[in-house]
Short mmCIF file of C-alpha atoms in Angstrom, two decimals:
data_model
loop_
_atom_site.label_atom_id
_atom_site.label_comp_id
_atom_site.label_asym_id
_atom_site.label_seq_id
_atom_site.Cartn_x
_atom_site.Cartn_y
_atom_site.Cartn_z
CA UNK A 26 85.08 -29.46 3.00
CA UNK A 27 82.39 -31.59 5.40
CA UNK A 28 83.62 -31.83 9.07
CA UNK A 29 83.76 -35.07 10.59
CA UNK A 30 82.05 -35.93 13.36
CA UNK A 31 82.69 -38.79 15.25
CA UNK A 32 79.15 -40.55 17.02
CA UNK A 33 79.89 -42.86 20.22
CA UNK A 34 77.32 -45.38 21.22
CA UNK A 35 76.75 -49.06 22.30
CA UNK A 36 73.61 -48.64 20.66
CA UNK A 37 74.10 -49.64 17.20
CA UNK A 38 70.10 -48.35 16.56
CA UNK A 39 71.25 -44.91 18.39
CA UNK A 40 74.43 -44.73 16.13
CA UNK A 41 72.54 -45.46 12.86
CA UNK A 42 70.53 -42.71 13.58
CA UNK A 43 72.57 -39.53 14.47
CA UNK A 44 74.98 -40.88 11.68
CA UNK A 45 72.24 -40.90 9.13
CA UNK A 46 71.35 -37.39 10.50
CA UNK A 47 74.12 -35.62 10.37
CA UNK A 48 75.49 -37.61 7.09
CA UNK A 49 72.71 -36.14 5.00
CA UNK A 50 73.25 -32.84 6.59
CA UNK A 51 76.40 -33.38 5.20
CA UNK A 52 79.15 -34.29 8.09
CA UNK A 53 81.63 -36.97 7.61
CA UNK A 54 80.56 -40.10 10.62
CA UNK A 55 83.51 -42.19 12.14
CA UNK A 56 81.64 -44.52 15.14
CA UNK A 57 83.05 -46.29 18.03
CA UNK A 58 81.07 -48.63 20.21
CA UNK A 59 82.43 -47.22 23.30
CA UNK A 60 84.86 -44.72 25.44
CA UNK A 61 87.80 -46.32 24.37
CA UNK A 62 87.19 -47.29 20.91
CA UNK A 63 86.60 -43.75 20.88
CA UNK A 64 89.49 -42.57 22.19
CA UNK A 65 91.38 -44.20 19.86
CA UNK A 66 89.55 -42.91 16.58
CA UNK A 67 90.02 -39.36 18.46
CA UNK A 68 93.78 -40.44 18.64
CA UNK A 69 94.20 -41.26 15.11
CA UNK A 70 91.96 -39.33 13.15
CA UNK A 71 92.70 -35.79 13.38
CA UNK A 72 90.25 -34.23 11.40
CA UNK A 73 87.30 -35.29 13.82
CA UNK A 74 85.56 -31.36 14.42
CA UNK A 75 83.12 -33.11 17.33
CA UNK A 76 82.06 -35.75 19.25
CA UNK A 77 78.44 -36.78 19.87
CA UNK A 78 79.08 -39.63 23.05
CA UNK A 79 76.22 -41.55 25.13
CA UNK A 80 77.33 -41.41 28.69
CA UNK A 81 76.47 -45.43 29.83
CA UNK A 82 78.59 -47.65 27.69
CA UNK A 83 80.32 -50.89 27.84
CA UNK A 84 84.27 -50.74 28.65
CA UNK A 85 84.51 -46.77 29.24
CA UNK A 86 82.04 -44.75 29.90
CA UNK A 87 81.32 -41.48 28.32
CA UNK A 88 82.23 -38.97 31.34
CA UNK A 89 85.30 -40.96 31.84
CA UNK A 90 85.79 -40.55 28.05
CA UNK A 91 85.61 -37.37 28.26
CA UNK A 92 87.71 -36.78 31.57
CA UNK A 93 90.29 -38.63 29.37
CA UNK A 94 89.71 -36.85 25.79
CA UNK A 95 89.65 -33.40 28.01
CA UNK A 96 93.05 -34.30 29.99
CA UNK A 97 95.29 -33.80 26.85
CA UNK A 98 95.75 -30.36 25.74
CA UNK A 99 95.32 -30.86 22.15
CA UNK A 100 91.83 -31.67 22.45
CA UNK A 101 91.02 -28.65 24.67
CA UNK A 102 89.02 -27.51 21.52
CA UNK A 103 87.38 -30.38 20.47
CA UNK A 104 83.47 -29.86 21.31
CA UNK A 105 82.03 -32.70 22.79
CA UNK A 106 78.25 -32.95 23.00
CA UNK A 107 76.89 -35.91 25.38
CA UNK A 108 73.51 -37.73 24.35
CA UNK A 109 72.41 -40.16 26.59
CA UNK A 110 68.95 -41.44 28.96
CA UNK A 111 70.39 -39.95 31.65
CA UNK A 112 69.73 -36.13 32.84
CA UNK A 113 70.77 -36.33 36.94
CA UNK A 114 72.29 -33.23 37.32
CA UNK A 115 75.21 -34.57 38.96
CA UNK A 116 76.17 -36.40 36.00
CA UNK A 117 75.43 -33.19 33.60
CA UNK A 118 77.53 -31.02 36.08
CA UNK A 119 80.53 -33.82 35.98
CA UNK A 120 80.53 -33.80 32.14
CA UNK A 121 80.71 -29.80 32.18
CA UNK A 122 83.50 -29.91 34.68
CA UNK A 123 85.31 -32.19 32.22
CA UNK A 124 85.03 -30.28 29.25
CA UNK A 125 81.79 -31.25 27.14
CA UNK A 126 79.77 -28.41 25.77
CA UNK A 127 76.23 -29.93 26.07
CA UNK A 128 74.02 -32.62 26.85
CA UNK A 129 70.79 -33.97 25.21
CA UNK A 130 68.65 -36.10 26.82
CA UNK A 131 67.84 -38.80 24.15
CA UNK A 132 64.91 -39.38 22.72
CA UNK A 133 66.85 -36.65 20.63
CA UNK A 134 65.31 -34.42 17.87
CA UNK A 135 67.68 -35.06 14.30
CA UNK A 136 66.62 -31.67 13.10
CA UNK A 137 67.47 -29.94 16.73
CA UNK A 138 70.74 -32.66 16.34
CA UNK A 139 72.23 -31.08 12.92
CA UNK A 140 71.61 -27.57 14.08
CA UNK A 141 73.78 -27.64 17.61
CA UNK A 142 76.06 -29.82 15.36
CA UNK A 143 76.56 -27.04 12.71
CA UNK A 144 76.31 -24.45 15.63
CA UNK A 145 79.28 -26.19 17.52
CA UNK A 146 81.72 -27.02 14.44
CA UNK A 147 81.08 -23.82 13.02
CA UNK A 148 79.46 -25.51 9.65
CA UNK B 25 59.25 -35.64 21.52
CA UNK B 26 58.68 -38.52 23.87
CA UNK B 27 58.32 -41.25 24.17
CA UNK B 28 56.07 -42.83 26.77
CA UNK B 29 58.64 -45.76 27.23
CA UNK B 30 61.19 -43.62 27.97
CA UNK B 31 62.74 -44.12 31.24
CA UNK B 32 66.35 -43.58 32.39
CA UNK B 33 69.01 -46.25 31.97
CA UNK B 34 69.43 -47.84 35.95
CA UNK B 35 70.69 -50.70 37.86
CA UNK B 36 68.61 -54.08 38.48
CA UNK B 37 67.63 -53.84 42.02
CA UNK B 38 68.67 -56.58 44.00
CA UNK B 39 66.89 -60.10 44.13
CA UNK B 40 64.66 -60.27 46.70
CA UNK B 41 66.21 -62.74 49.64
CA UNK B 42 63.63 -65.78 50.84
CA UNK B 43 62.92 -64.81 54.46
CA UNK B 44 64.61 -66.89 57.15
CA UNK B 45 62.96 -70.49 57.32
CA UNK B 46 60.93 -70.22 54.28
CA UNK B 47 62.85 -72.49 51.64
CA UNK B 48 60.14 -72.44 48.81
CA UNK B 49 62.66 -74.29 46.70
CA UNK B 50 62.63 -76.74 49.44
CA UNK B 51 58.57 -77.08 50.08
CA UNK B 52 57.15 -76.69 46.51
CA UNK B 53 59.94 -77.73 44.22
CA UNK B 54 58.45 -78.60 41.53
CA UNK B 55 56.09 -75.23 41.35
CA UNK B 56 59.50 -73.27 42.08
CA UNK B 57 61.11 -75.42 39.17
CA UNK B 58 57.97 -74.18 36.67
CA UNK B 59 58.34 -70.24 37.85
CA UNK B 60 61.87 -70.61 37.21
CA UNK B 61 61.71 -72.24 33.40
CA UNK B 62 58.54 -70.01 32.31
CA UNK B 63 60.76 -66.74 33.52
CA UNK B 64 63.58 -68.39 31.35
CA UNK B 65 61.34 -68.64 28.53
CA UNK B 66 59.89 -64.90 29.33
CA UNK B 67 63.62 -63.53 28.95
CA UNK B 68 64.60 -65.93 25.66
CA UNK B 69 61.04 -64.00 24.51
CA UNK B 70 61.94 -60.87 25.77
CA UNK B 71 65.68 -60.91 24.39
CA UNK B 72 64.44 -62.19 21.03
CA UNK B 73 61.96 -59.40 20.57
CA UNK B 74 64.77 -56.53 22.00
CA UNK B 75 66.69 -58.25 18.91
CA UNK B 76 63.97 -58.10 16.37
CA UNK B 77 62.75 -54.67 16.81
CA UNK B 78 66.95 -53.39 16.79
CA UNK B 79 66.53 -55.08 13.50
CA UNK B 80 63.91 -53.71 12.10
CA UNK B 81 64.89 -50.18 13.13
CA UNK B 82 68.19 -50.63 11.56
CA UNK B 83 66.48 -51.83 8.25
CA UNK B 84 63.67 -48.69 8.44
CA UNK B 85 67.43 -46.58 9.14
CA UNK B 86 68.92 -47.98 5.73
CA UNK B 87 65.37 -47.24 3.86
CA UNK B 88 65.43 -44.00 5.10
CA UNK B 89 68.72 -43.62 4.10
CA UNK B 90 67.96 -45.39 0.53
CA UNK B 91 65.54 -42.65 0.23
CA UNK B 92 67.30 -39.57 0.85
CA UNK B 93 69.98 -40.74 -1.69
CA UNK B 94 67.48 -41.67 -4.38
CA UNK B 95 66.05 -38.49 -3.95
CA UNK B 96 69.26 -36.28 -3.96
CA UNK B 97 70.00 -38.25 -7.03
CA UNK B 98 67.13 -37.72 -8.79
CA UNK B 99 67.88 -34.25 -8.04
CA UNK B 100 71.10 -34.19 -9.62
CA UNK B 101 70.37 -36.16 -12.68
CA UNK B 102 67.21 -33.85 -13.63
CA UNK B 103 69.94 -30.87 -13.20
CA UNK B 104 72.44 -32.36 -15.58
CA UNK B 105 69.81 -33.54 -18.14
CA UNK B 106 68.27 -30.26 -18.02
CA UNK B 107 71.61 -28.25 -18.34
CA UNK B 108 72.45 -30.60 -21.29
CA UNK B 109 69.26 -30.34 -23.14
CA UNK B 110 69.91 -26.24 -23.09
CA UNK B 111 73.13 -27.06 -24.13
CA UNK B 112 72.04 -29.08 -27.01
CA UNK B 113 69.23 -26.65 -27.44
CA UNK B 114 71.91 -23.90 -28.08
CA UNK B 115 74.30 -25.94 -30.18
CA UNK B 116 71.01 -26.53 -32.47
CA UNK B 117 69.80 -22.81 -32.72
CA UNK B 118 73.43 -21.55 -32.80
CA UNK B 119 74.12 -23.41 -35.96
CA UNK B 120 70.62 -22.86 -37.45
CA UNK B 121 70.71 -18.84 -37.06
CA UNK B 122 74.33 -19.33 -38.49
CA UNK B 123 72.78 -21.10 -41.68
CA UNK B 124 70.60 -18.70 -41.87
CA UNK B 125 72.68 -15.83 -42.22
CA UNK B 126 74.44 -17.43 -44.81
CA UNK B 127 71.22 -18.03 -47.09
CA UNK B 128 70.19 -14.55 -46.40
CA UNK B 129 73.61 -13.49 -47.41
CA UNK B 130 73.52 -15.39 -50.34
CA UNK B 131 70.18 -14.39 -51.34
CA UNK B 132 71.48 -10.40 -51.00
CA UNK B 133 74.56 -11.52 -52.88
CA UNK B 134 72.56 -12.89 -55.74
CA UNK B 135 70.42 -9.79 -55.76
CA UNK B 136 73.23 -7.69 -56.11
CA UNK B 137 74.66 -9.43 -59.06
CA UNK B 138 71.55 -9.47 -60.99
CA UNK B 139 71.14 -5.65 -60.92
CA UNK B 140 74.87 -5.75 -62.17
CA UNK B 141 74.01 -7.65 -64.73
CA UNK B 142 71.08 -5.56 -65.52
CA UNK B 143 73.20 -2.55 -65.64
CA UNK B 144 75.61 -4.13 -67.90
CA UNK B 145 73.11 -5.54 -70.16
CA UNK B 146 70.97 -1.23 -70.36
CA UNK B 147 75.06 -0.13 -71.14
CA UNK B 148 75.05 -2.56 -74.06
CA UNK B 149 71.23 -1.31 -75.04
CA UNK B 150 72.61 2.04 -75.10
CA UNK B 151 75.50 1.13 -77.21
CA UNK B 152 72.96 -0.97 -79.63
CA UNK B 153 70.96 1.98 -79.81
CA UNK B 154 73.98 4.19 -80.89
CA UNK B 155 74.78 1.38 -83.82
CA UNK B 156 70.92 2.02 -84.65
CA UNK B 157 71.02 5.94 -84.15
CA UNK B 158 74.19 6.18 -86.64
CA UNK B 159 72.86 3.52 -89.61
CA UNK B 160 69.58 5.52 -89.57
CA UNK B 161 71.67 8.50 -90.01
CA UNK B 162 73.57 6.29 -92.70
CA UNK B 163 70.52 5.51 -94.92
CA UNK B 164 69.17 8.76 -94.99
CA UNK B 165 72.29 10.02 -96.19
CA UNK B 166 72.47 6.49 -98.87
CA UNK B 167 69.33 8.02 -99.91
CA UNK B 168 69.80 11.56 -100.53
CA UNK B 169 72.92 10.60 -102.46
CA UNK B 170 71.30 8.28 -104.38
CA UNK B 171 68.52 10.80 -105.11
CA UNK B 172 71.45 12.78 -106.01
CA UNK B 173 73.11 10.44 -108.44
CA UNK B 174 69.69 9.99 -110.17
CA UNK B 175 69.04 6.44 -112.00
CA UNK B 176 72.71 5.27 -111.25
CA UNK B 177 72.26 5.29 -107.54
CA UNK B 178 68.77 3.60 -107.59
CA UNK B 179 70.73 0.42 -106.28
CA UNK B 180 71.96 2.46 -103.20
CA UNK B 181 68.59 3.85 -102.44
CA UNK B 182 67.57 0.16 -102.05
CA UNK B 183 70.44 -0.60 -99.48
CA UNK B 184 69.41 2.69 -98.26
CA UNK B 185 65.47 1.24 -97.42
CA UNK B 186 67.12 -1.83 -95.95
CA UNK B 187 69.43 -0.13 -93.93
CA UNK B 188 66.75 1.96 -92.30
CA UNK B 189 64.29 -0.75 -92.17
CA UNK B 190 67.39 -3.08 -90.03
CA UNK B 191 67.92 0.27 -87.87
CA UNK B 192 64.49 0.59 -86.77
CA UNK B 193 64.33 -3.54 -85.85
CA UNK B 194 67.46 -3.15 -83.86
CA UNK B 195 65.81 -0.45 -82.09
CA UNK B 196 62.43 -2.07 -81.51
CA UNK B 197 64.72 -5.03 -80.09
CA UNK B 198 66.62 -2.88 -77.66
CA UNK B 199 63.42 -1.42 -76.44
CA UNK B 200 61.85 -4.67 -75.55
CA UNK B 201 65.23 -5.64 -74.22
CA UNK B 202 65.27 -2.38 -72.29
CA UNK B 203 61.69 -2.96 -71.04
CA UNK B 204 62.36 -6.26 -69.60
CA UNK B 205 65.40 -5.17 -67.62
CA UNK B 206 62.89 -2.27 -66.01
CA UNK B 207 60.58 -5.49 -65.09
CA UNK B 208 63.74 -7.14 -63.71
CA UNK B 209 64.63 -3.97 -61.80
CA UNK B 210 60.83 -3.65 -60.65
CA UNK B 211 60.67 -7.15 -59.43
CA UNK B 212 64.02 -7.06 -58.11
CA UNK B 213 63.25 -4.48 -54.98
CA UNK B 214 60.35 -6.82 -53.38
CA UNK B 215 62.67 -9.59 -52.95
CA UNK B 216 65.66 -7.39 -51.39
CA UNK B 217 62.59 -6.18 -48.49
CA UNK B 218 61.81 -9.75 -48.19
CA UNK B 219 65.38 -10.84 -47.41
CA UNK B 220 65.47 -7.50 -44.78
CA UNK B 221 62.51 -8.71 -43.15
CA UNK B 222 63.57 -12.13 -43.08
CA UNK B 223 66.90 -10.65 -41.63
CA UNK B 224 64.70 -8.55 -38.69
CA UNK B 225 62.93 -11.89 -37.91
CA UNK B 226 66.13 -13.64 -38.07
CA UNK B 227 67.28 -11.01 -35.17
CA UNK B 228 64.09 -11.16 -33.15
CA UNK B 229 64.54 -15.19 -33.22
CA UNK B 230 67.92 -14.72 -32.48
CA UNK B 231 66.66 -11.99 -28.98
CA UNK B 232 63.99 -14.52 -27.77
CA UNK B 233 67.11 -17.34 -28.32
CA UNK B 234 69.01 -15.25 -26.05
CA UNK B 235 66.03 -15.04 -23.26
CA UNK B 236 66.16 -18.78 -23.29
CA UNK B 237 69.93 -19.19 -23.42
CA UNK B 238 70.13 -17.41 -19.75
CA UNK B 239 69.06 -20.51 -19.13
CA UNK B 240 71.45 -20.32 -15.97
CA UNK B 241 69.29 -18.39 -14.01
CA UNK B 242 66.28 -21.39 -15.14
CA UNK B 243 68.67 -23.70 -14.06
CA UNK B 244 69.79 -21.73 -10.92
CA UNK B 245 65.96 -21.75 -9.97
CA UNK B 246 65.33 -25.21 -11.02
CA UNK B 247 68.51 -26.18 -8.28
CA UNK B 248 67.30 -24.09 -6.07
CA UNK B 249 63.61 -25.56 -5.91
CA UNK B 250 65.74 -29.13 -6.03
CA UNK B 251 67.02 -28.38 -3.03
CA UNK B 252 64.21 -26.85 -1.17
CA UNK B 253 62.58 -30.13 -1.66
CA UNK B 254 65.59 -32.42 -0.98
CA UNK B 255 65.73 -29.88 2.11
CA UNK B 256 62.45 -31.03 3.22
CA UNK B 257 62.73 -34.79 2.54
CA UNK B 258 65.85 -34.77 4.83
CA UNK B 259 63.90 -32.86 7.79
CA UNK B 260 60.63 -35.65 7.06
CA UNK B 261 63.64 -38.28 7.22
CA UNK B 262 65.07 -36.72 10.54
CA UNK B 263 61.53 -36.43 11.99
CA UNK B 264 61.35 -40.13 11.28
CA UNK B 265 64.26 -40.96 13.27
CA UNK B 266 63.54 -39.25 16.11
CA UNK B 267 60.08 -41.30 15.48
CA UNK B 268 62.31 -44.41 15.37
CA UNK B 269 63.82 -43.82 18.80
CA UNK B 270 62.13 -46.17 20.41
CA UNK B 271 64.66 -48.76 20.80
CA UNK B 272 66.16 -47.93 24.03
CA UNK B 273 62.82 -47.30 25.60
CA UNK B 274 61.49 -50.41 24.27
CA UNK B 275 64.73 -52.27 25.98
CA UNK B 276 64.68 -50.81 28.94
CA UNK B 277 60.77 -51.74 29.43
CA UNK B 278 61.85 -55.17 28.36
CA UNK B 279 64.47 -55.20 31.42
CA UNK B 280 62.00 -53.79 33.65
CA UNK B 281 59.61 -57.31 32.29
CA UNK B 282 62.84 -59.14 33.34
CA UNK B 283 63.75 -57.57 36.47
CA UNK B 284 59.74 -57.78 37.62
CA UNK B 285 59.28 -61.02 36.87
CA UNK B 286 62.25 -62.06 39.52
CA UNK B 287 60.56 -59.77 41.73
CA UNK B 288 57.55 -61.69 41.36
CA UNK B 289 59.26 -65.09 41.52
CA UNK B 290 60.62 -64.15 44.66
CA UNK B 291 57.58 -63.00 46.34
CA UNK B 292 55.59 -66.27 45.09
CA UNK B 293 58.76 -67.95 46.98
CA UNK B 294 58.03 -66.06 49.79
CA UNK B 295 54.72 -66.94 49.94
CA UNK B 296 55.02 -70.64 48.72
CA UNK B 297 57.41 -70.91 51.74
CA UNK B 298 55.07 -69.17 54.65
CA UNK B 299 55.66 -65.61 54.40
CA UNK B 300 52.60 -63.76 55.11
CA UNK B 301 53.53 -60.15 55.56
CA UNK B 302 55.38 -58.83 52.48
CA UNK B 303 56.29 -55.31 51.65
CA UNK B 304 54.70 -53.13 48.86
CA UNK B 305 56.65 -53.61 45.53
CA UNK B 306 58.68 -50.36 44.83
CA UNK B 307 57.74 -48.17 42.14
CA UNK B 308 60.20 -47.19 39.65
CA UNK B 309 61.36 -43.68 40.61
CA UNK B 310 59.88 -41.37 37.95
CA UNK B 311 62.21 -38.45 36.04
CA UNK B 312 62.97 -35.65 38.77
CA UNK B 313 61.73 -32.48 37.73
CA UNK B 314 65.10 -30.68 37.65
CA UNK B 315 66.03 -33.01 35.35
CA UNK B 316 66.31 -32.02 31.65
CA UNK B 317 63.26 -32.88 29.37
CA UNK B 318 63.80 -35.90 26.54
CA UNK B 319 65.06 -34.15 23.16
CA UNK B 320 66.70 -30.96 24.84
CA UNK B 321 69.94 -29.68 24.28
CA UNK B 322 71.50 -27.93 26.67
CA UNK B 323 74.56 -26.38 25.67
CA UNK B 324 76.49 -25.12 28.37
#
C-alpha cells in the first residue's frame, strides 16, 4: 500500500514539484499551504507516514509547525523532513530540537528527494 | 544543483530616511512624483513577470506529469496486448494440435480397418479356394465314373469338363483377388509411417509450442525492460524539476529589483534634497560557509 506523504508549502511551484516527485515514485500527496493548514490535515488524516514542510510560510511557520506537530505524543513518530531557502544553523538546530529528522536546503534534488523519502517511511 | 539566483529568503531592509532638512519631495516634486510612478510601474512589471514564470512552471509541472503517465501507460497497455496476443496465440495452437490429433487418429483408425477388411476378405479367398479345391476333386471323380459307366455316363463326363473348367476360373479369380489384397497390404504400411511421422512432427510442434508458451518469463522480461525505462523517464522527469526550481530564486531576485529600486529612490531624494555625503549601499550578505549547500539533505 503507497504511504502518504503530506508536502507543506506557500509555494504552489515548490508543492507541484515534490508532489509530482514523490507521486510518480509512488507516495500518496495531501498539501497544505501553510503550518496550520497543515496541522490540521496531520489532525485528520491519519495515514500521513511524513511530512516534507518549508520553514517561512504565511500564518505558521514551519519550526513552529513542527514545535506544535512534535508537542503531542502521537506524532512522536511521524518523520518530518524540512525543505526550505534557509540553512542558518540556528534555525536547523531549532527544528532538530523540535523533532524533525532533516533539512534540505532547496534548490532540492527530486531523485535525492524520493530516496530520503523512501529511506524515512521505510518504503 | 544551483542555481545562481539562489539566495536565502530575508527581510526588506528598512527605507532609507531623507536626512534632516533635505525634503526632496518638497524641492523637486515633480522629479520625486516621476521616481515614484516609474518604481510603481517597475513592481506592477516585476509582480506580473513573478506571476508569469509561476505559471509557466506549473504548466511545464503538469507536462511533465502528462508525460510520465503517458509513458507508464503505454507501458501497461503493450503488457496486456502482449500477454493477450500469447493468450490468443495459445488458444489457436491448442485447438489446432488438438485437431490434429484427431485426423491423425482417424487416419490410424481407418488404416486399421482396412487391413481388417483385408483379412476378412484372404479368409473368404481361402474358403473360395476350398469350394474350388473340392469341385475339382468332384469332376475328376464325375469323370472316372463316367469312364466307368462307359457310353451311358458320356453326359456326366461333360458336367464333369465343366465342372473342372468353373473350378479352375474360381481359382484364377481368388488369386487375382488374393493378389490385390497383398498390393493393399503393401501399400498399406507407407501410409501408417507417414501418419507416425506426422505424429513425431506433431510432438516436436507441439515442444517448440511449449518454448513459446513460457511466454511468462518473455513477458516477465518484457515488464521488466518496461520498467527500467519508465524508471529512467521518471529520474529525466525529476532532473527536470530540480531544473525547474527556479521560481523562488527568480522571486526573490525580483524583490531584491523592488527593494533596490527604493534604495535608489531614496538616495536620488537624498541627493535631490542636498545631501552630499552618502554611505556605500550594503551588499547583500552572501551564504555563510557553515551553512548547508543548496540540494543537501541532512538527516539528523
Amino acid at each position: 500500500m503507497s504511504k502518504t506523504v503530506l508536502v507543506v508549502d506557500d509555494s504552489s511551484t515548490v508543492r507541484q514539484q515534490v508532489s509530482l516527485a514523490l507521486s510518480q515514485a509512488g507516495f500518496n500527496i495531501v498539501e497544505a499551504a501553510d503550518g496550520r493548514e497543515a496541522i490540521a490535515a496531520i489532525e485528520s488524516n491519519r495515514s500521513i507516514a511524513m511530512v516534507v514542510c518549508d520553514v517561512n510560510m504565511p500564518v505558521l511557520n514551519g519550526l513552529e509547525m513542527v514545535e506544535h506537530v512534535k508537542s503531542k505524543p502521537e506524532n512522536r513518530a511521524l518523520p518530518i523532513l524540512m525543505l526550505t531557502t534557509e540553512g542558518q544553523p540556528s534555525m536547523i538546530k531549532r527544528a532538530r530540537e523540535a523533532g524533525a529528522v532533516g533539512w534540505i536546503v532547496k534548490p532540492f534534488d527530486a531523485n535525492q528527494l524520493v530516496q530520503a523519502t523512501r529511506h524515512l517511511t521505510k518504503a | 544543483m544551483t542555481h545562481s539566483l539562489f539566495r536565502q529568503k530575508r527581510a526588506e531592509p528598512a527605507p532609507m530616511a531623507p536626512a534632516p532638512g533635505c525634503d526632496a519631495n518638497a524641492t523637486h516634486p515633480r522629479a520625486m512624483a516621476e521616481i515614484a510612478r516609474g518604481r510603481e510601474r517597475v513592481a506592477r512589471r516585476v509582480e506580473e513577470l513573478e506571476s508569469l514564470a509561476e505559471e509557466e512552471i506549473l504548466a511545464c509541472g503538469k507536462v511533465l506529469a502528462g508525460i510520465v503517465e503517458n509513458v507508464r501507460d503505454l507501458i501497461t497497455e503493450t503488457e496486456r496486448t502482449v500477454a493477450e496476443s500469447v493468450a490468443q496465440s495459445e488458444a489457436v495452437t491448442s485447438r489446432f494440435i488438438g485437431e490434429m490429433q484427431q485426423d491423425i487418429g482417424a487416419q490410424e483408425s481407418a488404416v486399421q480397418h482396412v487391413l481388417a477388411l483385408a483379412d476378412g476378405i484372404q479368409d473368404a479367398i481361402e474358403a473360395i479356394n476350398g469350394l474350388s479345391h473340392y469341385s475339382n476333386v468332384l469332376s475328376i471323380n464325375a469323370r472316372i465314373e463316367a469312364a466307368r459307366i462307359g457310353e451311358r455316363g458320356a453326359g456326366f463326363a461333360v458336367i464333369a469338363d465343366h465342372t473342372r473348367q468353373l473350378s479352375k476360373t474360381i481359382s484364377e479369380a481368388a488369386g487375382r483377388v488374393s493378389a490385390s489384397i497383398a498390393a493393399v497390404r503393401q501399400g498399406l504400411p507407407p501410409v501408417g509411417e507417414r501418419a507416425a511421422a506426422m505424429q513425431a512432427r506433431t510432438r516436436s510442434f507441439i515442444d517448440v509450442v511449449g518454448e513459446q508458451m513460457k511466454s511468462a518469463s518473455l513477458q516477465a522480461a518484457m515488464g521488466s525492460a518496461g520498467n527500467r525505462k519508465l524508471d529512467a523517464v521518471i529520474s529525466l522527469s525529476n532532473e527536470a524539476l530540480s531544473h525547474l526550481q527556479f521560481h523562488d530564486p527568480l522571486a526573490q531576485a525580483l524583490t531584491g529589483i523592488n527593494r533596490d529600486l527604493g534604495v535608489v529612490e531614496s538616495r536620488v531624494g537624498r541627493v535631490l534634497g542636498g545631501e552630499t555625503a552618502l554611505e556605500a549601499i550594503a551588499e547583500e550578505p552572501g551564504r555563510g560557509s557553515d551553512q548547508p549547500e543548496p540540494g543537501k539533505i541532512t538527516l539528523f
